[in-house]
mmCIF file of C-alpha atoms in Angstrom:
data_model
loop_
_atom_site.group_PDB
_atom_site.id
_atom_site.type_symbol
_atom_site.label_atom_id
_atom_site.label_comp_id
_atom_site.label_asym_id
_atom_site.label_seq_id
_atom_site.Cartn_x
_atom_site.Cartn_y
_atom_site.Cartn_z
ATOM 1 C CA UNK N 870 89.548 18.323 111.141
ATOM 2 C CA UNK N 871 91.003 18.107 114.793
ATOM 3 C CA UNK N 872 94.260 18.125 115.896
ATOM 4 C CA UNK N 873 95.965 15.913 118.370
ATOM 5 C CA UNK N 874 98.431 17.264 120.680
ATOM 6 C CA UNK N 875 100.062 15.054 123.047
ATOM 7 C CA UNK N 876 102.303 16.093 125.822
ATOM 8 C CA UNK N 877 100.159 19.015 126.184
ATOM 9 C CA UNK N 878 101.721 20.154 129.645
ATOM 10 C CA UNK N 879 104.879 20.325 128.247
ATOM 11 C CA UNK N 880 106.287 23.562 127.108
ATOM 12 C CA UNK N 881 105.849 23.072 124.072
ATOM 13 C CA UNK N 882 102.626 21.365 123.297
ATOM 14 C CA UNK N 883 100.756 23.489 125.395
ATOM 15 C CA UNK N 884 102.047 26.405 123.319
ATOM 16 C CA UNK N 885 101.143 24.140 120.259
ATOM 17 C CA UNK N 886 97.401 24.030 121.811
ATOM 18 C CA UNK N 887 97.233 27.764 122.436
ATOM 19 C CA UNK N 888 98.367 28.786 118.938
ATOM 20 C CA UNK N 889 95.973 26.436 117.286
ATOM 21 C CA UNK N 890 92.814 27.356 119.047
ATOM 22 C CA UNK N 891 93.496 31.007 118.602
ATOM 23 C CA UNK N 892 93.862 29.943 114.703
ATOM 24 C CA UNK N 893 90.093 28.669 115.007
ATOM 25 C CA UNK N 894 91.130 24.685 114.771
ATOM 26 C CA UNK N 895 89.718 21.907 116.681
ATOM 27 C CA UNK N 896 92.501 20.728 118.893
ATOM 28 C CA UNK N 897 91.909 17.527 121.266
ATOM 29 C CA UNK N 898 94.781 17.690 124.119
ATOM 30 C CA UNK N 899 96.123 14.512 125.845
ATOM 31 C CA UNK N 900 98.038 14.000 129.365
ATOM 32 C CA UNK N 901 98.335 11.159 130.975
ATOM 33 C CA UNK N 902 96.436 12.574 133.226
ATOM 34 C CA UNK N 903 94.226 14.895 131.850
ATOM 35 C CA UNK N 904 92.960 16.647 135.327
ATOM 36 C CA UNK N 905 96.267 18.219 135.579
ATOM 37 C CA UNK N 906 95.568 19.943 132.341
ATOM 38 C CA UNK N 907 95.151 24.264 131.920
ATOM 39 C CA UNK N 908 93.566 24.025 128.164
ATOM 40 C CA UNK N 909 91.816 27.632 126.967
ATOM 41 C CA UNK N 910 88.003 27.101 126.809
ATOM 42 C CA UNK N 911 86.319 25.020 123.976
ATOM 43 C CA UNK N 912 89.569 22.717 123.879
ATOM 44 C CA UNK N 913 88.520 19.169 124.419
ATOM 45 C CA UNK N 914 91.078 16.997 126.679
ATOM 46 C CA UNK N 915 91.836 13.497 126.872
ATOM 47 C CA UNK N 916 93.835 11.114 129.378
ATOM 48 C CA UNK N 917 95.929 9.458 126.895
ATOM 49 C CA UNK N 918 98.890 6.945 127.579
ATOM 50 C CA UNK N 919 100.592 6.518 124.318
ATOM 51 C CA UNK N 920 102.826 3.463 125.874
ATOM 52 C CA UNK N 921 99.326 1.442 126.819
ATOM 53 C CA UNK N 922 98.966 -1.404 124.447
ATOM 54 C CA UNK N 923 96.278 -1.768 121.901
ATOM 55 C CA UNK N 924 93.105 -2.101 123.565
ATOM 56 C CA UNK N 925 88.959 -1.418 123.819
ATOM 57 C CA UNK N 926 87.919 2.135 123.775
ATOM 58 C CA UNK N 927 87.621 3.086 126.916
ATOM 59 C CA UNK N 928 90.717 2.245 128.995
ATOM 60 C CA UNK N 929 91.604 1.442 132.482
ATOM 61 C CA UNK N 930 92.591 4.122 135.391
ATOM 62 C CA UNK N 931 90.715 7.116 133.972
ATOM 63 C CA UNK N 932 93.046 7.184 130.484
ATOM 64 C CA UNK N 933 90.608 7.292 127.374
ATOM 65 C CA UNK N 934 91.671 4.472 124.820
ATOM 66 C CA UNK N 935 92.909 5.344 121.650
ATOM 67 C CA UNK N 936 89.863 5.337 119.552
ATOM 68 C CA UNK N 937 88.448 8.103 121.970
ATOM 69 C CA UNK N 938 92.264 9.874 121.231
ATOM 70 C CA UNK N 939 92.248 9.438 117.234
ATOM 71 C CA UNK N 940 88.341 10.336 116.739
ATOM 72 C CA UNK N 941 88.436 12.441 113.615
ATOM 73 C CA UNK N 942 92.169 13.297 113.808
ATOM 74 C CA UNK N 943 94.081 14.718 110.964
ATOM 75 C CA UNK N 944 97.076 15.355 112.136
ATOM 76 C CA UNK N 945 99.097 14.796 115.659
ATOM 77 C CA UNK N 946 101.761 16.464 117.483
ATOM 78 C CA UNK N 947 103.666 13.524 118.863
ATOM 79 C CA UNK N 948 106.778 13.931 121.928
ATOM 80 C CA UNK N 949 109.404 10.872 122.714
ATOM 81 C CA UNK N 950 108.244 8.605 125.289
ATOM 82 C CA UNK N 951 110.395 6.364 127.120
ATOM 83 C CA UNK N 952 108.431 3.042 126.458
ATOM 84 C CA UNK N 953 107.633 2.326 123.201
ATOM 85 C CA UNK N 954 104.365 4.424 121.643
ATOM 86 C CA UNK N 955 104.052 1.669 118.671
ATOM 87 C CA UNK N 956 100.796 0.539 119.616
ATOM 88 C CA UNK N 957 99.562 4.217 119.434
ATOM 89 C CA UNK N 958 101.155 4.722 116.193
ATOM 90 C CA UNK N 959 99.979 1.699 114.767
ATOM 91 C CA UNK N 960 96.296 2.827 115.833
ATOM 92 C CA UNK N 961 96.825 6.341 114.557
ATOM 93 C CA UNK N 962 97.279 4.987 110.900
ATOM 94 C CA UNK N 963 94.221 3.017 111.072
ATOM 95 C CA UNK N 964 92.163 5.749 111.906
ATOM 96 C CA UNK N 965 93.479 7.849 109.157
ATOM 97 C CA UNK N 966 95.803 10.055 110.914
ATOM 98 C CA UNK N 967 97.355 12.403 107.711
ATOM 99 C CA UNK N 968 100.578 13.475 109.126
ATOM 100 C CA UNK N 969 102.508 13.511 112.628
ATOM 101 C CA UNK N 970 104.757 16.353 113.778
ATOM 102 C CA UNK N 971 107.786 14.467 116.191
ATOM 103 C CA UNK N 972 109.225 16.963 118.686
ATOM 104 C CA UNK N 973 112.553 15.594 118.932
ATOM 105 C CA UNK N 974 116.213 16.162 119.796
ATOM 106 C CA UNK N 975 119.460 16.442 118.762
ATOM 107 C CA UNK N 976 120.759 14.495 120.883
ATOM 108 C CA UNK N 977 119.522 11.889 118.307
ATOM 109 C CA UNK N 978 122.298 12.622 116.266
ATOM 110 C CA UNK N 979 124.912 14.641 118.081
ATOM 111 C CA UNK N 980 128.019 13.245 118.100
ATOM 112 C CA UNK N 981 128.691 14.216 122.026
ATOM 113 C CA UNK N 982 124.746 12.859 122.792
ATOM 114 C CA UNK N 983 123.230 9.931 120.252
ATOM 115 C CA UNK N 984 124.751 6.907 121.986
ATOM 116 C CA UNK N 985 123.475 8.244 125.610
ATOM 117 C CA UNK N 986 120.327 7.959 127.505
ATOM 118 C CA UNK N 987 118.384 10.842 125.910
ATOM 119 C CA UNK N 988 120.193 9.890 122.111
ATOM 120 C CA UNK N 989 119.023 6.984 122.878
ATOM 121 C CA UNK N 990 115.693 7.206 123.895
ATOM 122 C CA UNK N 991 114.859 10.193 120.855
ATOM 123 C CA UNK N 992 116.164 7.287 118.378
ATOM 124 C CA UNK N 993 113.832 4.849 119.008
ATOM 125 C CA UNK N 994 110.830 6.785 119.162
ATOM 126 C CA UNK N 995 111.682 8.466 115.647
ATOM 127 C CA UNK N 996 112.457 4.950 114.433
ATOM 128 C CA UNK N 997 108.729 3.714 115.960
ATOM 129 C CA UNK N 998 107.188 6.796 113.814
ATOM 130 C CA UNK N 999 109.391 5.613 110.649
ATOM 131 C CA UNK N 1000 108.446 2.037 110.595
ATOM 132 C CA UNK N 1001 104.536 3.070 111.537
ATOM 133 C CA UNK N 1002 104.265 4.210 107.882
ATOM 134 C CA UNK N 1003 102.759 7.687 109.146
ATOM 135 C CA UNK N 1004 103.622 10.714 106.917
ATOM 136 C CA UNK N 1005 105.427 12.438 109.393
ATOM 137 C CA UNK N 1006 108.103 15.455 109.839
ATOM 138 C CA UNK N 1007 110.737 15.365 112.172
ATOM 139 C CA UNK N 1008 111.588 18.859 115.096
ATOM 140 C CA UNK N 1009 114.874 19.285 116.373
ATOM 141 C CA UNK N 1010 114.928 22.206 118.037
ATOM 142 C CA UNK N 1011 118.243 23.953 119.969
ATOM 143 C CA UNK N 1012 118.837 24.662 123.591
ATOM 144 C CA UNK N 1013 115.566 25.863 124.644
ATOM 145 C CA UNK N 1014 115.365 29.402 125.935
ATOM 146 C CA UNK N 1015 113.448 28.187 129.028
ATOM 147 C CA UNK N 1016 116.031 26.251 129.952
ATOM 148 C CA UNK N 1017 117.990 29.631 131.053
ATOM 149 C CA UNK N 1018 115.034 29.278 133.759
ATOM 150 C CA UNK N 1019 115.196 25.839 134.828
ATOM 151 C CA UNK N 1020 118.790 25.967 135.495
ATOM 152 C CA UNK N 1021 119.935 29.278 136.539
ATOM 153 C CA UNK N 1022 116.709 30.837 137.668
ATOM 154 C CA UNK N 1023 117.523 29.941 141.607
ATOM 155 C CA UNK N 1024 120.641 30.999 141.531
ATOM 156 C CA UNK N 1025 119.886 34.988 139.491
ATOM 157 C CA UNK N 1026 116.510 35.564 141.985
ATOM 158 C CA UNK N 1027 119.209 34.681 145.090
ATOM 159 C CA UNK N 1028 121.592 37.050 143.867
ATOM 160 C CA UNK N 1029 123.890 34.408 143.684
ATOM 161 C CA UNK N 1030 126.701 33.130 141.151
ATOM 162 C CA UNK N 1031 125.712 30.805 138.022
ATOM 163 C CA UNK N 1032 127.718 27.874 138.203
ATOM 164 C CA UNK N 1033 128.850 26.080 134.943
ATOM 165 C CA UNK N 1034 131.370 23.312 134.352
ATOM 166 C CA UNK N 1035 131.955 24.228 130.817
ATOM 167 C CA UNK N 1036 131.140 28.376 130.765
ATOM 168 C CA UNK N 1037 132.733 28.479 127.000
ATOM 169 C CA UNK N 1038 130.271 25.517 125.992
ATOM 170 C CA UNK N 1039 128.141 26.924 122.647
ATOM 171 C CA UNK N 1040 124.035 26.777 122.282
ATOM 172 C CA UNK N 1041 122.058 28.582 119.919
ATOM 173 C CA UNK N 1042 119.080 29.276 121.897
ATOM 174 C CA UNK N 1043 115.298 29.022 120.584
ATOM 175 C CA UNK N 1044 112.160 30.702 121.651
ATOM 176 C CA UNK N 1045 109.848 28.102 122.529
ATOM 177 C CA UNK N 1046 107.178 30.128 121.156
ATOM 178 C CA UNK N 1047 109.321 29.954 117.695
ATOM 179 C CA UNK N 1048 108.985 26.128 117.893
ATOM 180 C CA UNK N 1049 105.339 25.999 118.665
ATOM 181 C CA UNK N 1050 104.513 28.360 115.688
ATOM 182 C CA UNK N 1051 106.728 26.092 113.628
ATOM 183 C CA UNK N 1052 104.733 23.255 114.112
ATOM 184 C CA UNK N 1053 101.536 24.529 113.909
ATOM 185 C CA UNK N 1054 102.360 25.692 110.520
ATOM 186 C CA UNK N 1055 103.687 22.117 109.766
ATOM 187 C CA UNK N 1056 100.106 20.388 111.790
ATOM 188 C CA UNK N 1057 98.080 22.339 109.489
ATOM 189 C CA UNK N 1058 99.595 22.959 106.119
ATOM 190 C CA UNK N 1059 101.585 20.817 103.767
ATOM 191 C CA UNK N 1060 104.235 23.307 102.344
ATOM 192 C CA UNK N 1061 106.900 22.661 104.616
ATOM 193 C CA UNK N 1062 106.410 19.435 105.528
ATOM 194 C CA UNK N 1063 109.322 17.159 105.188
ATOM 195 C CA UNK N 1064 111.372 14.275 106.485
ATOM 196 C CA UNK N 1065 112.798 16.533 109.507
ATOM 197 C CA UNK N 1066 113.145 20.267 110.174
ATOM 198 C CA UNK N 1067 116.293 21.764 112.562
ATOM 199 C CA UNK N 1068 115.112 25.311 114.436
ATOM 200 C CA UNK N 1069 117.469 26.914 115.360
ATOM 201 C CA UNK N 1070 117.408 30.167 117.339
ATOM 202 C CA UNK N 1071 119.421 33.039 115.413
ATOM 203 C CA UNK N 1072 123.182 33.586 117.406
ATOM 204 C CA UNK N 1073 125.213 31.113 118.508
ATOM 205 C CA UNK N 1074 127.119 32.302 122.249
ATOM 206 C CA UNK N 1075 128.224 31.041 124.710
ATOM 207 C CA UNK N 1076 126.551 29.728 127.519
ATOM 208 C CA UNK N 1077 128.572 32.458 129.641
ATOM 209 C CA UNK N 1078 126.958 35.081 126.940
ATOM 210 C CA UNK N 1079 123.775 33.879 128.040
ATOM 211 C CA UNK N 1080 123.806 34.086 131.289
ATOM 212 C CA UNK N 1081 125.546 37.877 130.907
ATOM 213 C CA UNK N 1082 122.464 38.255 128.105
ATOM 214 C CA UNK N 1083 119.966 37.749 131.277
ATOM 215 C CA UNK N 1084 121.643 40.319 133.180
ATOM 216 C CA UNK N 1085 121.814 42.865 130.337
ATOM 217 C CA UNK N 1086 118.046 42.657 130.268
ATOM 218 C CA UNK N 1087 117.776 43.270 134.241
ATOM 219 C CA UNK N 1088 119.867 45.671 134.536
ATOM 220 C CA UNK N 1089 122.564 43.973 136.812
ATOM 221 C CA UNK N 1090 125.947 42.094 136.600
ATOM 222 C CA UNK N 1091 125.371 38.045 137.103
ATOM 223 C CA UNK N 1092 128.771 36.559 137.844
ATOM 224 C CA UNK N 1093 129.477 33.098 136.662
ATOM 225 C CA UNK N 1094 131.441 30.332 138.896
ATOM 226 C CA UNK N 1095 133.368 27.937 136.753
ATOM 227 C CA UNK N 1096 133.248 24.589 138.618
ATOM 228 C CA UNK N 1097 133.996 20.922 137.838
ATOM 229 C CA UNK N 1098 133.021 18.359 135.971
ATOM 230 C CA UNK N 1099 132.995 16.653 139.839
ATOM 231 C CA UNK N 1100 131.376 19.298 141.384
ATOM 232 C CA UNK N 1101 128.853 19.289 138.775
ATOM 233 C CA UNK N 1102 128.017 15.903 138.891
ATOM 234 C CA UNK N 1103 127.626 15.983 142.914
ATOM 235 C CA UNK N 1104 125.817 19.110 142.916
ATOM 236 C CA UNK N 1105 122.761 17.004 140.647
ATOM 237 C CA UNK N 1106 119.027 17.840 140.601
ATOM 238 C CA UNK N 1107 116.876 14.983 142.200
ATOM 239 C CA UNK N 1108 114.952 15.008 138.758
ATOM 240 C CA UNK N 1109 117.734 14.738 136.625
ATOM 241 C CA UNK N 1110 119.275 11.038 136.449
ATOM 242 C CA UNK N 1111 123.389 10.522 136.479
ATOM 243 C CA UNK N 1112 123.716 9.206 133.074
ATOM 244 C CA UNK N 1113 121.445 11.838 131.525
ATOM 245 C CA UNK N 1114 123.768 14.419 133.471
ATOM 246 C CA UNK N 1115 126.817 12.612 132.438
ATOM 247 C CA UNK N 1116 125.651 13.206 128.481
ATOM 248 C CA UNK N 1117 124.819 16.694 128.910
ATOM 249 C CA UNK N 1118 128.410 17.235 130.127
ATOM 250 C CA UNK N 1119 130.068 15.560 127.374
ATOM 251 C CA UNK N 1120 127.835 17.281 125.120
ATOM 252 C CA UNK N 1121 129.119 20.621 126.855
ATOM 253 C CA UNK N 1122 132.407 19.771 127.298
ATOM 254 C CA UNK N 1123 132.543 18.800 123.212
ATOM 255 C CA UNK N 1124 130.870 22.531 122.511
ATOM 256 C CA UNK N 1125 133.623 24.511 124.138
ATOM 257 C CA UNK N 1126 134.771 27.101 121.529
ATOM 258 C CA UNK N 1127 132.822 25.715 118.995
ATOM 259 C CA UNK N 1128 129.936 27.476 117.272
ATOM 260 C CA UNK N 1129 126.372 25.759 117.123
ATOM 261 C CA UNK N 1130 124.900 25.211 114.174
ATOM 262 C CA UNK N 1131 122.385 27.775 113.030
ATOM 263 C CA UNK N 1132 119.263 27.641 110.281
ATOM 264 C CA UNK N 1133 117.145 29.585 109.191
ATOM 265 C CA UNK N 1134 114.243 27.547 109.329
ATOM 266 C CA UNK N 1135 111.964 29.470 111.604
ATOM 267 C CA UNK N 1136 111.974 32.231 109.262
ATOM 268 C CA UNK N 1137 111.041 29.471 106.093
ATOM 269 C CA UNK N 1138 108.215 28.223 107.903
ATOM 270 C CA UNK N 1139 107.084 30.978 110.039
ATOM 271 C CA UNK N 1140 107.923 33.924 107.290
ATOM 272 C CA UNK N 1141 109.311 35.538 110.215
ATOM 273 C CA UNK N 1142 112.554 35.659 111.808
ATOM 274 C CA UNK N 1143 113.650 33.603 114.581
ATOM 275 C CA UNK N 1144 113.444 35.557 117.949
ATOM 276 C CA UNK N 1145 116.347 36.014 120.292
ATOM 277 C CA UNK N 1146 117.552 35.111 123.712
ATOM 278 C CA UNK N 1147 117.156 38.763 125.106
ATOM 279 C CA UNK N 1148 113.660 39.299 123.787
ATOM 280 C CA UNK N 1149 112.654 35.790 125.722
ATOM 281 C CA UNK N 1150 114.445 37.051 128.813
ATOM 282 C CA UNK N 1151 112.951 40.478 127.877
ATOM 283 C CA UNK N 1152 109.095 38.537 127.745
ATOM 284 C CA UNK N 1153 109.627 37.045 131.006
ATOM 285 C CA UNK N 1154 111.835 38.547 132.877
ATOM 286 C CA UNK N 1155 109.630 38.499 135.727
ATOM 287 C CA UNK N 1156 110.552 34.850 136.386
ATOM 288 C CA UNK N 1157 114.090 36.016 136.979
ATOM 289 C CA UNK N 1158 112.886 38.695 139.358
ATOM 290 C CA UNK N 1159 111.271 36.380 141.776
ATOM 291 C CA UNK N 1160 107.218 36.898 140.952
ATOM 292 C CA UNK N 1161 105.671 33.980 141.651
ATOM 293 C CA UNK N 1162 102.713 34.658 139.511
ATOM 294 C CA UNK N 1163 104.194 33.646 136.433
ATOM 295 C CA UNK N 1164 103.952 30.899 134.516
ATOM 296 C CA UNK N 1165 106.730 30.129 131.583
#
């Protein structure tokens, strides 16, 4: 059987990718545009637009049409889009697609998140797998351990201050690895399938903790800058839109003093227990160091 994994840039299907060609499974993996793609060898790749409507094999603009896609796929790790994948879905059951692993979020359902942009978004995508009639489980993985990266990973290499608007906000961060081997397991075996899954890393802390957890593992003091909701908010990444930022605030601002919630659902699925903050920051610490040869 092969194994669809769409999103496959994205840092967590290409992990999904990895782990199941070093199992020995046939994995097909899809970007929209597949050139930009870094797949280990004998891992076939498709261009694959999962918002294009229904069409011929064979589609338009160098994508491959979703009977080239869902060619003797079993099972398909699926991401949210922000147009609606129906189409895709809809094609995916007639070609006999057995189950679908949805990397989600919980913003879906968060009360501080589900009625903005990326609630929003999340929603509608797991109600498009729902009413495709797909077997299908459900990820909602926490705060990403990458994401210690993405946001303060300027600001440790410069030697400068972290600045957070809500330092006391609470995350339970996951390996990404954790996820990835969590859905593998789910892609390829029927044990722990079910309606939805929540990973969770193992500690809840602070998001202050965190960034004091990245300095424990260098070896150096990384002071933290409490700043405003305002300053946050003017201070915005080109990338990241204003009402997405305004969500993750109230989400933040709602977590102050508050503990995550924690599972043990790595360790179910996996048989192993979920790995921590420090040993990611341990893992890659070069990233916070300023190599430039390093990819997360």
């Amino acid at each position: 059987m092969t194994v669809l994994v769409t999103g496959a840039r994205g840092n967590i299907g290409r992990r999904v990718v990895t782990r199941l060609h070093a199992a020995g499974q046939q994995v097909r993996a899809s970007a929209r545009d597949k050139g930009t793609l870094t797949v280990p060898d004998g891992v076939e790749t498709v261009g694959l637009d999962l918002t294009a409507p229904a069409g011929p094999d064979g589609a338009a603009d160098g994508l491959d049409g979703f009977e080239t896609a869902l060619k003797d796929v079993d099972a398909v790790f699926l991401y949210a889009t922000r147009g609606s994948a129906a189409p895709f879905l809809h094609a995916a059951k007639e070609a006999g697609v057995r189950h679908v692993v949805f990397l989600s979020s919980p913003a879906s359902y968060e009360a501080a998140e589900f009625r903005g942009p990326i609630g929003r978004i999340h929603r509608a995508a797991e109600q498009a797998v729902a009413e495709s009639g797909l077997d299908h489980t459900i990820l909602y993985p926490s705060w990403l351990a990458t994401n210690a990266h993405r946001d303060w990973g300027t600001a440790i290499r410069a030697g400068e201050p972290v600045e957070l608007p809500y330092p006391a906000a609470q995350c339970v961060p996951i390996h990404p690895g954790d996820v990835a081997e969590a859905a593998v397991d789910l892609l390829l075996h029927d044990t722990h399938r079910s309606r939805m899954q929540i990973l969770t890393g193992p500690e809840s802390m602070s998001l202050d903790e965190a960034v004091a957890t990245v300095g424990a593992v260098l070896g150096r003091t990384i002071p933290v800058r409490a700043i405003s909701r305002e300053d946050a908010l003017a201070r915005r990444e080109p990338w990241l839109s204003a009402p997405v930022l305004e969500s993750l605030l109230d989400s933040a601002a709602a977590s102050v003093g508050r503990p995550a919630p924690v599972t043990n659902a790595v360790e179910r699925i996996t048989g192993r227990p979920a790995r921590s903050l420090r040993e990611w920051i341990g893992e890659n610490r070069g990233e916070f160091e300023n190599r430039e040869d390093f990819e997360l």
